[in-house]
PDB file of C-alpha atoms in Angstrom:
ATOM      1  CA  GLU A   5      17.196  -2.189 -17.025  1.00  0.00           C
ATOM      2  CA  PHE A   6      16.628   0.340 -19.790  1.00  0.00           C
ATOM      3  CA  GLY A   7      14.025   2.345 -17.910  1.00  0.00           C
ATOM      4  CA  LYS A   8      11.094   1.111 -20.005  1.00  0.00           C
ATOM      5  CA  ILE A   9       8.887   0.537 -17.013  1.00  0.00           C
ATOM      6  CA  THR A  10       5.496   0.608 -18.731  1.00  0.00           C
ATOM      7  CA  GLU A  11       6.624  -1.803 -21.435  1.00  0.00           C
ATOM      8  CA  SER A  12       8.129  -4.232 -18.935  1.00  0.00           C
ATOM      9  CA  ASN A  13       4.904  -4.263 -16.931  1.00  0.00           C
ATOM     10  CA  ILE A  14       3.119  -5.852 -19.887  1.00  0.00           C
ATOM     11  CA  TYR A  15       5.482  -8.819 -19.706  1.00  0.00           C
ATOM     12  CA  TYR A  16       5.265  -9.069 -15.919  1.00  0.00           C
ATOM     13  CA  GLU A  17       1.463  -9.167 -16.229  1.00  0.00           C
ATOM     14  CA  LYS A  18       1.631 -11.914 -18.866  1.00  0.00           C
ATOM     15  CA  SER A  19       4.076 -13.924 -16.754  1.00  0.00           C
ATOM     16  CA  ILE A  20       1.860 -13.652 -13.686  1.00  0.00           C
ATOM     17  CA  LYS A  21      -1.195 -14.782 -15.657  1.00  0.00           C
ATOM     18  CA  ILE A  22       0.687 -17.857 -16.839  1.00  0.00           C
ATOM     19  CA  ASN A  23       2.054 -18.649 -13.380  1.00  0.00           C
ATOM     20  CA  PRO A  24       0.639 -16.772 -10.373  1.00  0.00           C
ATOM     21  CA  LYS A  25       3.515 -18.096  -8.243  1.00  0.00           C
ATOM     22  CA  LEU A  26       6.146 -16.111 -10.127  1.00  0.00           C
ATOM     23  CA  TYR A  27       6.806 -13.975  -7.085  1.00  0.00           C
ATOM     24  CA  ILE A  28       9.779 -12.179  -8.581  1.00  0.00           C
ATOM     25  CA  ALA A  29       7.556 -10.962 -11.429  1.00  0.00           C
ATOM     26  CA  LYS A  30       4.991  -9.794  -8.870  1.00  0.00           C
ATOM     27  CA  TYR A  31       7.722  -8.016  -6.923  1.00  0.00           C
ATOM     28  CA  GLU A  32       9.088  -6.278 -10.018  1.00  0.00           C
ATOM     29  CA  LEU A  33       5.605  -5.318 -11.190  1.00  0.00           C
ATOM     30  CA  SER A  34       4.746  -3.856  -7.790  1.00  0.00           C
ATOM     31  CA  ASN A  35       8.055  -1.996  -7.695  1.00  0.00           C
ATOM     32  CA  ASN A  36       7.376  -0.512 -11.130  1.00  0.00           C
ATOM     33  CA  LEU A  37       3.853   0.519 -10.151  1.00  0.00           C
ATOM     34  CA  ILE A  38       5.248   2.206  -7.031  1.00  0.00           C
ATOM     35  CA  LEU A  39       7.692   4.140  -9.206  1.00  0.00           C
ATOM     36  CA  LEU A  40       4.803   5.201 -11.447  1.00  0.00           C
ATOM     37  CA  LYS A  41       2.522   5.777  -8.428  1.00  0.00           C
ATOM     38  CA  LYS A  42      -0.202   3.797 -10.193  1.00  0.00           C
ATOM     39  CA  ASP A  43      -2.600   1.089  -9.067  1.00  0.00           C
ATOM     40  CA  ILE A  44      -1.468   1.439  -5.450  1.00  0.00           C
ATOM     41  CA  THR A  45      -4.404  -0.556  -4.084  1.00  0.00           C
ATOM     42  CA  ARG A  46      -3.323  -3.471  -6.273  1.00  0.00           C
ATOM     43  CA  VAL A  47       0.320  -2.964  -5.301  1.00  0.00           C
ATOM     44  CA  ILE A  48      -0.627  -3.220  -1.624  1.00  0.00           C
ATOM     45  CA  SER A  49      -2.524  -6.433  -2.339  1.00  0.00           C
ATOM     46  CA  ILE A  50       0.421  -7.941  -4.226  1.00  0.00           C
ATOM     47  CA  LEU A  51       2.938  -6.920  -1.561  1.00  0.00           C
ATOM     48  CA  LYS A  52       0.760  -8.275   1.247  1.00  0.00           C
ATOM     49  CA  GLU A  53       0.838 -11.619  -0.565  1.00  0.00           C
ATOM     50  CA  LEU A  54       4.609 -11.394  -0.936  1.00  0.00           C
ATOM     51  CA  VAL A  55       5.052 -10.468   2.731  1.00  0.00           C
ATOM     52  CA  PHE A  56       2.973 -13.535   3.629  1.00  0.00           C
ATOM     53  CA  HIS A  57       5.423 -15.756   1.724  1.00  0.00           C
ATOM     54  CA  PHE A  58       8.621 -13.838   2.451  1.00  0.00           C
ATOM     55  CA  LYS A  59       8.022 -12.178   5.829  1.00  0.00           C
ATOM     56  CA  TYR A  60      11.668 -12.462   6.852  1.00  0.00           C
ATOM     57  CA  ILE A  61      12.965 -10.445   3.910  1.00  0.00           C
ATOM     58  CA  PRO A  62      13.255  -6.814   5.071  1.00  0.00           C
ATOM     59  CA  GLU A  63      12.899  -5.354   1.579  1.00  0.00           C
ATOM     60  CA  MET A  64       9.355  -6.751   1.300  1.00  0.00           C
ATOM     61  CA  TRP A  65       8.287  -4.753   4.358  1.00  0.00           C
ATOM     62  CA  LYS A  66       9.982  -1.627   3.042  1.00  0.00           C
ATOM     63  CA  LYS A  67       8.204  -1.857  -0.321  1.00  0.00           C
ATOM     64  CA  LEU A  68       4.866  -2.459   1.400  1.00  0.00           C
ATOM     65  CA  GLY A  69       5.568   0.576   3.585  1.00  0.00           C
ATOM     66  CA  ASN A  70       6.290   2.637   0.470  1.00  0.00           C
ATOM     67  CA  ALA A  71       2.971   1.599  -1.059  1.00  0.00           C
ATOM     68  CA  TYR A  72       1.071   2.449   2.116  1.00  0.00           C
ATOM     69  CA  TYR A  73       2.861   5.799   2.285  1.00  0.00           C
ATOM     70  CA  ILE A  74       1.809   6.659  -1.277  1.00  0.00           C
ATOM     71  CA  ASP A  75      -1.718   5.593  -0.285  1.00  0.00           C
ATOM     72  CA  LYS A  76      -1.469   8.031   2.666  1.00  0.00           C
ATOM     73  CA  ASN A  77      -1.915   5.230   5.232  1.00  0.00           C
ATOM     74  CA  TYR A  78       0.845   6.540   7.462  1.00  0.00           C
ATOM     75  CA  PHE A  79       0.143   4.182  10.352  1.00  0.00           C
ATOM     76  CA  ALA A  80       0.575   1.106   8.157  1.00  0.00           C
ATOM     77  CA  ALA A  81       3.577   2.622   6.368  1.00  0.00           C
ATOM     78  CA  ASN A  82       5.468   3.329   9.584  1.00  0.00           C
ATOM     79  CA  LYS A  83       4.522  -0.068  11.012  1.00  0.00           C
ATOM     80  CA  CYS A  84       6.005  -1.737   7.915  1.00  0.00           C
ATOM     81  CA  TYR A  85       9.135   0.405   8.135  1.00  0.00           C
ATOM     82  CA  ALA A  86       9.503  -0.611  11.793  1.00  0.00           C
ATOM     83  CA  LYS A  87       9.225  -4.296  10.819  1.00  0.00           C
ATOM     84  CA  ASN A  88      11.878  -3.713   8.170  1.00  0.00           C
ATOM     85  CA  ALA A  89      14.151  -2.206  10.823  1.00  0.00           C
ATOM     86  CA  ILE A  90      13.532  -5.140  13.187  1.00  0.00           C
ATOM     87  CA  LEU A  91      14.577  -7.619  10.495  1.00  0.00           C
ATOM     88  CA  ARG A  92      17.715  -5.551   9.936  1.00  0.00           C
ATOM     89  CA  ASN A  93      18.388  -5.483  13.693  1.00  0.00           C
ATOM     90  CA  ASP A  94      18.289  -1.690  13.599  1.00  0.00           C
ATOM     91  CA  LYS A  95      16.778  -0.838  16.972  1.00  0.00           C
ATOM     92  CA  LYS A  96      17.284   2.920  16.666  1.00  0.00           C
ATOM     93  CA  LEU A  97      15.504   3.160  13.305  1.00  0.00           C
ATOM     94  CA  GLY A  98      12.794   0.771  14.470  1.00  0.00           C
ATOM     95  CA  LYS A  99      12.053   2.988  17.480  1.00  0.00           C
ATOM     96  CA  LEU A 100      11.878   6.034  15.225  1.00  0.00           C
ATOM     97  CA  PHE A 101       9.231   4.403  13.012  1.00  0.00           C
ATOM     98  CA  LEU A 102       7.396   2.999  16.023  1.00  0.00           C
ATOM     99  CA  GLU A 103       7.042   6.516  17.434  1.00  0.00           C
ATOM    100  CA  LYS A 104       5.831   7.799  14.069  1.00  0.00           C
ATOM    101  CA  ALA A 105       3.268   4.977  13.855  1.00  0.00           C
ATOM    102  CA  LYS A 106       1.995   5.850  17.341  1.00  0.00           C
ATOM    103  CA  LYS A 107       1.039   9.319  16.063  1.00  0.00           C
ATOM    104  CA  TYR A 108      -1.368   7.726  13.560  1.00  0.00           C
ATOM    105  CA  GLN A 109      -2.700   4.941  15.782  1.00  0.00           C
ATOM    106  CA  LYS A 110      -6.502   5.030  16.097  1.00  0.00           C
ATOM    107  CA  THR A 111      -7.765   1.572  17.112  1.00  0.00           C
ATOM    108  CA  ASN A 112      -7.023  -0.972  19.820  1.00  0.00           C
ATOM    109  CA  GLU A 113      -5.905  -3.398  17.125  1.00  0.00           C
ATOM    110  CA  GLN A 114      -3.344  -0.875  15.943  1.00  0.00           C
ATOM    111  CA  LYS A 115      -2.255  -0.305  19.529  1.00  0.00           C
ATOM    112  CA  ASN A 116      -1.741  -4.061  19.952  1.00  0.00           C
ATOM    113  CA  ASP A 117       0.282  -4.183  16.720  1.00  0.00           C
ATOM    114  CA  LEU A 118       2.583  -1.514  18.113  1.00  0.00           C
ATOM    115  CA  ILE A 119       2.916  -3.300  21.461  1.00  0.00           C
ATOM    116  CA  TYR A 120       4.102  -6.375  19.545  1.00  0.00           C
ATOM    117  CA  ILE A 121       6.583  -4.298  17.532  1.00  0.00           C
ATOM    118  CA  GLU A 122       7.853  -2.629  20.705  1.00  0.00           C
ATOM    119  CA  LYS A 123       8.391  -6.078  22.227  1.00  0.00           C
ATOM    120  CA  LYS A 124      10.344  -7.208  19.166  1.00  0.00           C
ATOM    121  CA  LEU A 125      12.458  -4.054  19.291  1.00  0.00           C
ATOM    122  CA  GLY A 126      13.237  -4.830  22.931  1.00  0.00           C
ATOM    123  CA  GLU A 127      14.668  -8.186  21.858  1.00  0.00           C
ATOM    124  CA  ILE A 128      17.292  -6.541  19.625  1.00  0.00           C
ATOM    125  CA  ASP A 129      20.725  -6.133  21.194  1.00  0.00           C
ATOM    126  CA  GLU A 130      22.230  -2.680  20.887  1.00  0.00           C
TER     127      GLU A 130
END
């Protein structure tokens, strides 16, 4: 709350070592590391774990998208942003990120991911 991000990370790390299921500490740590643009590979790993447990919370997808964006993985970032939009029932924004993700799509697996997202977007009422 006082902007002492680096100092607070020490306590988040200690908390996580004591109890690896302190997801709020993991979330706050990952958020701080995103703000500092440090340890992004670790942030992605943490957020993927959080998304696994909390996949219906839009903010988790947004944070994961932010981490991927910093990591210059624009396909994954836009895919996460689209999932965030789907959970918020924002069809227009979801389509925008879907189209952006398509520009970075390279594999059949990625193509299939986008087909699934497009299907989910089609299920949202306008």
